[in-house]
mmCIF file with all atom_site columns, C-alpha atoms in Angstrom:
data_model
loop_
_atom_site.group_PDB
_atom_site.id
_atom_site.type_symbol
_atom_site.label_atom_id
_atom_site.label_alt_id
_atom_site.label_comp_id
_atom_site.label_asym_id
_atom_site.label_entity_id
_atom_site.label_seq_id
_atom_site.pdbx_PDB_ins_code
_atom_site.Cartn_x
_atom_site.Cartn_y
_atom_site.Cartn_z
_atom_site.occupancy
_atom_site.B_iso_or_equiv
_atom_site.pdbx_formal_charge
_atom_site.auth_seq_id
_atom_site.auth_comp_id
_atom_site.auth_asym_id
_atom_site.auth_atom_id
_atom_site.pdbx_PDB_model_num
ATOM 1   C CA . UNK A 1 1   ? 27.699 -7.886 -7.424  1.00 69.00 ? 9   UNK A CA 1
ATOM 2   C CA . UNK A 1 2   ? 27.099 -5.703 -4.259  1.00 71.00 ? 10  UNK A CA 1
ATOM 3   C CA . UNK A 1 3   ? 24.339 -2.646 -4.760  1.00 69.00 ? 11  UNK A CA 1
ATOM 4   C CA . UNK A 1 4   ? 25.411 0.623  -4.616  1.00 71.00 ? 12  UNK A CA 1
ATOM 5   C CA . UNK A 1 5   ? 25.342 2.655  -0.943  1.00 76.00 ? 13  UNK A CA 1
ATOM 6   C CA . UNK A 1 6   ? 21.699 4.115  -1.117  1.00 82.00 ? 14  UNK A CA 1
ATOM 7   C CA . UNK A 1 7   ? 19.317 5.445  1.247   1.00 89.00 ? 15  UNK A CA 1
ATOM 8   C CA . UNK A 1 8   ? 14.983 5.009  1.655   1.00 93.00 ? 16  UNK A CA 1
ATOM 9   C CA . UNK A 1 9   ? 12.964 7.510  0.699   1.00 96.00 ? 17  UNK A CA 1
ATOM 10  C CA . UNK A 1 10  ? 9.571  7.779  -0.149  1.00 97.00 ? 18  UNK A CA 1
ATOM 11  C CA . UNK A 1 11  ? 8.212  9.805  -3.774  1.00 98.00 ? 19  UNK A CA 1
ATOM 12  C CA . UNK A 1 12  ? 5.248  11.524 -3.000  1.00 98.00 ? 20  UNK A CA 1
ATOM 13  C CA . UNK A 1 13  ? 3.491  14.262 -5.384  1.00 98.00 ? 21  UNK A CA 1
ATOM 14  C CA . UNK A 1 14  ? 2.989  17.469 -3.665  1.00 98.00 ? 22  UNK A CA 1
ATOM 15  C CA . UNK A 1 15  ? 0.922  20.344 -4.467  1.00 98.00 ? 23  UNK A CA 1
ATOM 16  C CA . UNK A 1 16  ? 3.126  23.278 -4.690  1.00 98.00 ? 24  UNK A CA 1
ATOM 17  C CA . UNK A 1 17  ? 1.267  25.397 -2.651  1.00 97.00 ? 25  UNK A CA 1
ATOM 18  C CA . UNK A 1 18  ? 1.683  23.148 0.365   1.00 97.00 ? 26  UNK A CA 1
ATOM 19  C CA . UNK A 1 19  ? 5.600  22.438 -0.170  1.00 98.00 ? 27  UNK A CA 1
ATOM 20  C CA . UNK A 1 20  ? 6.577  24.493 2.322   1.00 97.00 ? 28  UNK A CA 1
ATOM 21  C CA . UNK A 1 21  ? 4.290  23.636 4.655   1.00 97.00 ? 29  UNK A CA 1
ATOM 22  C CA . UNK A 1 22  ? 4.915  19.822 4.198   1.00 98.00 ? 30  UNK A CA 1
ATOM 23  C CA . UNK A 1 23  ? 8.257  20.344 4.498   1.00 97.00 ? 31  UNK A CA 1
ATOM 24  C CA . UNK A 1 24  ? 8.368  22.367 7.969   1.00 97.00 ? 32  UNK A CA 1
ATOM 25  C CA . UNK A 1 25  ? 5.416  19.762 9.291   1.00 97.00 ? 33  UNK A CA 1
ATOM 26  C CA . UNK A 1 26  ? 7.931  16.973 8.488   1.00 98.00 ? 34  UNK A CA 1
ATOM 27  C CA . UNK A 1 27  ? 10.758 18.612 9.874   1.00 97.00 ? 35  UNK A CA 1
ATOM 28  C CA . UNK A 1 28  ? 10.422 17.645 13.554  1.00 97.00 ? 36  UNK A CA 1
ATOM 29  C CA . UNK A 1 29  ? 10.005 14.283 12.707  1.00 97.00 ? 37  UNK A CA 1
ATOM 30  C CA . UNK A 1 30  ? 12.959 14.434 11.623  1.00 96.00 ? 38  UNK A CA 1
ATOM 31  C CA . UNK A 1 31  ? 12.025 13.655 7.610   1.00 97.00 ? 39  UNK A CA 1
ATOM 32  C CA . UNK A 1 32  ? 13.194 15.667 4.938   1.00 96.00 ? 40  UNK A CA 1
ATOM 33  C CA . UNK A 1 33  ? 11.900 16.924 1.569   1.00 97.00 ? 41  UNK A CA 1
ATOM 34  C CA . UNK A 1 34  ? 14.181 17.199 -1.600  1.00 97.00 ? 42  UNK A CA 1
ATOM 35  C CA . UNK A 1 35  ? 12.297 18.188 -4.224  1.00 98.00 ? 43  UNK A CA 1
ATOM 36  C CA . UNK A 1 36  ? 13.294 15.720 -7.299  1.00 97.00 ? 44  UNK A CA 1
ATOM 37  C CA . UNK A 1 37  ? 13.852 19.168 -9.868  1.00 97.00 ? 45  UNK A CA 1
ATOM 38  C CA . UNK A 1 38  ? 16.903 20.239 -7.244  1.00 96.00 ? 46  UNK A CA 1
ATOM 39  C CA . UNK A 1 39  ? 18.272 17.132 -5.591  1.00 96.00 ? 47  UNK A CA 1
ATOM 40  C CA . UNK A 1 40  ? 21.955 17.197 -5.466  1.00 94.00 ? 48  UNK A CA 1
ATOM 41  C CA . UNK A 1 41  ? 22.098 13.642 -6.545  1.00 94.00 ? 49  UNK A CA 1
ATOM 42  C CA . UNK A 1 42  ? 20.236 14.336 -10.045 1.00 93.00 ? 50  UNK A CA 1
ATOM 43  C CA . UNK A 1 43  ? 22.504 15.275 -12.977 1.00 93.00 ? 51  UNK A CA 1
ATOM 44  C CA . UNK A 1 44  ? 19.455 16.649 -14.605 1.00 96.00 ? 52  UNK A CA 1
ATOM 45  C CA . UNK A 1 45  ? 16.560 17.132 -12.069 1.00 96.00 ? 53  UNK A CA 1
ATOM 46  C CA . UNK A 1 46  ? 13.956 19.201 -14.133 1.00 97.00 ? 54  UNK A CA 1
ATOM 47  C CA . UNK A 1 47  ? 14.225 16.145 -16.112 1.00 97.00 ? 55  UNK A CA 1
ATOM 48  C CA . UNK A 1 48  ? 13.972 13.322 -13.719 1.00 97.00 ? 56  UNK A CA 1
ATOM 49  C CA . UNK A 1 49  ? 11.686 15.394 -11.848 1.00 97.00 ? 57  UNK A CA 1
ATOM 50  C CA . UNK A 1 50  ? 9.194  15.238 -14.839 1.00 97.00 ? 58  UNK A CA 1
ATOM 51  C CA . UNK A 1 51  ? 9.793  11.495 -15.424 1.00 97.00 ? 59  UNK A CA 1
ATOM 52  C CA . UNK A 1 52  ? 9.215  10.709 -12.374 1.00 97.00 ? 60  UNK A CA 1
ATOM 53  C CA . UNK A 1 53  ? 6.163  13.097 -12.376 1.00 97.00 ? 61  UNK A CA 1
ATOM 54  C CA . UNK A 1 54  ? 4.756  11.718 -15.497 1.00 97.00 ? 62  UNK A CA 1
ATOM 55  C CA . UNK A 1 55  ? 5.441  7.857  -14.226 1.00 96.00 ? 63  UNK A CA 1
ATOM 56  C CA . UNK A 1 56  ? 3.319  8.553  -10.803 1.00 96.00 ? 64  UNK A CA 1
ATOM 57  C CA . UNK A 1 57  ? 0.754  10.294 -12.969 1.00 97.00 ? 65  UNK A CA 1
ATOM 58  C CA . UNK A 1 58  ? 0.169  8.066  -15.679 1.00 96.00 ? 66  UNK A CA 1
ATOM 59  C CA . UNK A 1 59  ? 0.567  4.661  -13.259 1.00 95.00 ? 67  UNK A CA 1
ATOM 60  C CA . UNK A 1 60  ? -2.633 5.809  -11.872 1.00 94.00 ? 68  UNK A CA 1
ATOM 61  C CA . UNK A 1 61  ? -4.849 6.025  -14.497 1.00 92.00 ? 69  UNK A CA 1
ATOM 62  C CA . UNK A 1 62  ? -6.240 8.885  -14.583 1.00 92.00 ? 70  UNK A CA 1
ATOM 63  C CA . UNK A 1 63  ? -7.208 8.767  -10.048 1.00 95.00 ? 71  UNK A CA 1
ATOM 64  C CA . UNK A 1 64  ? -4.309 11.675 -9.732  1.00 95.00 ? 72  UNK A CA 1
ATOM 65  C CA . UNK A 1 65  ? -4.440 13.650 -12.625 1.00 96.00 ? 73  UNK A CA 1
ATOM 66  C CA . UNK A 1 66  ? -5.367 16.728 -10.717 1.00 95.00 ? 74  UNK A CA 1
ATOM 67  C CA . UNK A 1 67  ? -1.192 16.081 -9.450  1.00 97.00 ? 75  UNK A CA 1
ATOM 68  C CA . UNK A 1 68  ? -0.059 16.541 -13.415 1.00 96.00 ? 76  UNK A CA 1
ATOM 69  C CA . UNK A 1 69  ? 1.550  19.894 -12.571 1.00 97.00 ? 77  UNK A CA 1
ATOM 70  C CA . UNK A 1 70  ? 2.469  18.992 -8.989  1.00 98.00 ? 78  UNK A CA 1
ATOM 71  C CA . UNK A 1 71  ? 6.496  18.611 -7.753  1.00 98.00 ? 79  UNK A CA 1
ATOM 72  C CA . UNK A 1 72  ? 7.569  15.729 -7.127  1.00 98.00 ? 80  UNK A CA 1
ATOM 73  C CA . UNK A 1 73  ? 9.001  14.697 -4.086  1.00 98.00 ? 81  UNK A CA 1
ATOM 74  C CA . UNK A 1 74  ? 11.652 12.192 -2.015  1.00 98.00 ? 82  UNK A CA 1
ATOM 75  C CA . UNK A 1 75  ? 10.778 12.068 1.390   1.00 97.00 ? 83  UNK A CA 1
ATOM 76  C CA . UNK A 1 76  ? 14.162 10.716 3.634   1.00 96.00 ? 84  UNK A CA 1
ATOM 77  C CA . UNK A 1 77  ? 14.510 9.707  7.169   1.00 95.00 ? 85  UNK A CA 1
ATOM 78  C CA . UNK A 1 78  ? 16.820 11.470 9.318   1.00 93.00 ? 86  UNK A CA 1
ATOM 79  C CA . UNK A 1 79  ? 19.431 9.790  11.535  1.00 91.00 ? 87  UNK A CA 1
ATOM 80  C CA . UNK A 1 80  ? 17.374 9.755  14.768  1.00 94.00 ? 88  UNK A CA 1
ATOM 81  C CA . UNK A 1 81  ? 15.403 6.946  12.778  1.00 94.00 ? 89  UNK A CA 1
ATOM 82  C CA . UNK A 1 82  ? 18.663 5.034  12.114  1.00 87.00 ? 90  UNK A CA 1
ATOM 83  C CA . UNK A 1 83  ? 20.412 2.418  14.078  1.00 84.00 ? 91  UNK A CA 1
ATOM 84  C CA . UNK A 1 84  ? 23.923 1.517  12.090  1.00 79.00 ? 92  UNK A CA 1
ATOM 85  C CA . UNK A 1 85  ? 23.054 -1.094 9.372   1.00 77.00 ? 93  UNK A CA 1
ATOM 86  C CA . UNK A 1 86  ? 19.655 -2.128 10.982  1.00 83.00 ? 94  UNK A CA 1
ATOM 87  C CA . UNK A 1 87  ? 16.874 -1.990 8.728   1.00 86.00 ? 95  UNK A CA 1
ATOM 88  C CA . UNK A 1 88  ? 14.691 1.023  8.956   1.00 90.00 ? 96  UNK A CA 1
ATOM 89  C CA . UNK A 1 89  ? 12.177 1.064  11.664  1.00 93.00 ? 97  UNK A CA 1
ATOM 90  C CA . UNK A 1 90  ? 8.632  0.485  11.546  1.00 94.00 ? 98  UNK A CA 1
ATOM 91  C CA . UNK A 1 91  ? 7.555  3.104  14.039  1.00 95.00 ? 99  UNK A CA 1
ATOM 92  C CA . UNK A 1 92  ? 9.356  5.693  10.990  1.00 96.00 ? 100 UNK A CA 1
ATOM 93  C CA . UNK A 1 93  ? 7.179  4.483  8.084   1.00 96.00 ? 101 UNK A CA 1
ATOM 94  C CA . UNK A 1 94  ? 3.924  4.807  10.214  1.00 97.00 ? 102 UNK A CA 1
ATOM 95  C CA . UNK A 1 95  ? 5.667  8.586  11.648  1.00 97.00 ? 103 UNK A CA 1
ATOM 96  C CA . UNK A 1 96  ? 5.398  9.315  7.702   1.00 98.00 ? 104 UNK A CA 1
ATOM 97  C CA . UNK A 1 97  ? 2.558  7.503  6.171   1.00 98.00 ? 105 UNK A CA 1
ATOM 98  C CA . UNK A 1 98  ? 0.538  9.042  9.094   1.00 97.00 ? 106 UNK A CA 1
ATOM 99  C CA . UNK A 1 99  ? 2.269  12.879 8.322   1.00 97.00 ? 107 UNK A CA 1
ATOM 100 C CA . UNK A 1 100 ? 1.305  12.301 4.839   1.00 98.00 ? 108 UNK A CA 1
ATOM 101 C CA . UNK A 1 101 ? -2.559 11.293 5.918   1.00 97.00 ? 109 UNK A CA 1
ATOM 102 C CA . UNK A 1 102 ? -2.659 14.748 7.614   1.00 97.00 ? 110 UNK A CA 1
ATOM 103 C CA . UNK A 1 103 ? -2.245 16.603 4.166   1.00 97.00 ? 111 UNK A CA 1
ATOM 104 C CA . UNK A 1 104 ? -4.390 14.027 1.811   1.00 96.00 ? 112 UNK A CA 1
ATOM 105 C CA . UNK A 1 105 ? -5.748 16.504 -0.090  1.00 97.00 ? 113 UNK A CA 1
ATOM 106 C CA . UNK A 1 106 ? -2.201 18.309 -1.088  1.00 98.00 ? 114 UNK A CA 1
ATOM 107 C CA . UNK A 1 107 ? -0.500 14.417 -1.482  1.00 98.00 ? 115 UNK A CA 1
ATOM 108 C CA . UNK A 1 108 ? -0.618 11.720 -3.620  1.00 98.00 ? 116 UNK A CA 1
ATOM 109 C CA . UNK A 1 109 ? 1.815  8.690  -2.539  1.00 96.00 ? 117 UNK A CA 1
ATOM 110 C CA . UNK A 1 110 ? 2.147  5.122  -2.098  1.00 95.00 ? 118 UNK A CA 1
ATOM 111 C CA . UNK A 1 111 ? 2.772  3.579  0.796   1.00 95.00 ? 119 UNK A CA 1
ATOM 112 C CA . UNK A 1 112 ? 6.337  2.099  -0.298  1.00 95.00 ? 120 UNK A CA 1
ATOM 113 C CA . UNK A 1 113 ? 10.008 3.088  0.031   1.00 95.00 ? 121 UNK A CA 1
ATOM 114 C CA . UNK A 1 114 ? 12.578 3.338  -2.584  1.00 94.00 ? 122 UNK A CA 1
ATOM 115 C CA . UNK A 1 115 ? 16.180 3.818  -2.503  1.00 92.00 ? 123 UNK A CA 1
ATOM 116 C CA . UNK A 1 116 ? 18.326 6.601  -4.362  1.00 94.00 ? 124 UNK A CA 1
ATOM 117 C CA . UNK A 1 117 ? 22.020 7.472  -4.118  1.00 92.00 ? 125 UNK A CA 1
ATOM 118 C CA . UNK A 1 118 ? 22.811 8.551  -0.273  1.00 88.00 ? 126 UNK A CA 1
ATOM 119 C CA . UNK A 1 119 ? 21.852 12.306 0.235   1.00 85.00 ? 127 UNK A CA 1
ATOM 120 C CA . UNK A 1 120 ? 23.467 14.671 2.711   1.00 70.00 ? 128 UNK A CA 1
ATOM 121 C CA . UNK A 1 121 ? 20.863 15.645 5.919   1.00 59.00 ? 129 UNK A CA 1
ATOM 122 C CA . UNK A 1 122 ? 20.131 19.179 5.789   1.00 56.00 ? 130 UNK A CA 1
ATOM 123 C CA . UNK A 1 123 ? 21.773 19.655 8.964   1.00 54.00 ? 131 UNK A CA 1
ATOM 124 C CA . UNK A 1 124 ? 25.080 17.812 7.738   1.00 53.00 ? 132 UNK A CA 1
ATOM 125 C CA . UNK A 1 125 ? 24.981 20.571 4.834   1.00 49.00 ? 133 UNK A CA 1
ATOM 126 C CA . UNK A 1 126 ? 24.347 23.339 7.020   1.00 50.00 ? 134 UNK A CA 1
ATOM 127 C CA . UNK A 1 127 ? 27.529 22.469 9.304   1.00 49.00 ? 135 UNK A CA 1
#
């Protein structure tokens, strides 16, 4: 059995308040933000948006309950950070993990990738 064509991303919880701001900080490094409630790969994203909420939430214990109300995140790497089928890059998880360190107190994350159904770059929807 072969796995299904998916791409790396990291979920991160993000205060709302600092969305945009994450997102056009992230931008040159060529990362994007889809916010979970409004992927285009989620059939129902309010839903897996608070499922996936409530799972980052809860898996802590009570350490990020200040994020219960925050929107969650996938984080994806742009195709400068690609080489064909190579694995991703080192240099582009420390490019993000560092990003993220920059806004620790409007974050919670950890430092792992996980892969969801391919998504379309912003510039690839744009053209």
């Amino acid at each position: 059995m072969q796995r299904a064509p998916h791409q790396n991303v990291a979920t991160v919880l993000v205060d709302p308040t600092m969305l945009r701001e994450l997102e056009l900080d992230l931008m040159p490094l060529d990362l994007w933000v889809w916010p979970v409630a409004t992927a285009p790969i989620c059939a129902d994203g309010p839903r897996q948006a608070f499922q996936v909420r409530r799972r980052l939430v809860e898996a802590r214990r009570g350490a990020w309950d200040l994020a219960a109300e925050w929107t969650p995140v996938w984080i994806s790497f742009g195709d400068s950070w690609t080489t064909g089928a190579e694995p991703l890059p080192w240099a582009a998880h420390a490019a993000l993990w560092d990003k993220l360190g920059e806004h620790a107190s409007h974050v919670r994350f950890r430092k792992r990738l996980g892969g969801v159904p391919r998504l379309s770059s912003p510039l690839d929807r744009a053209g």
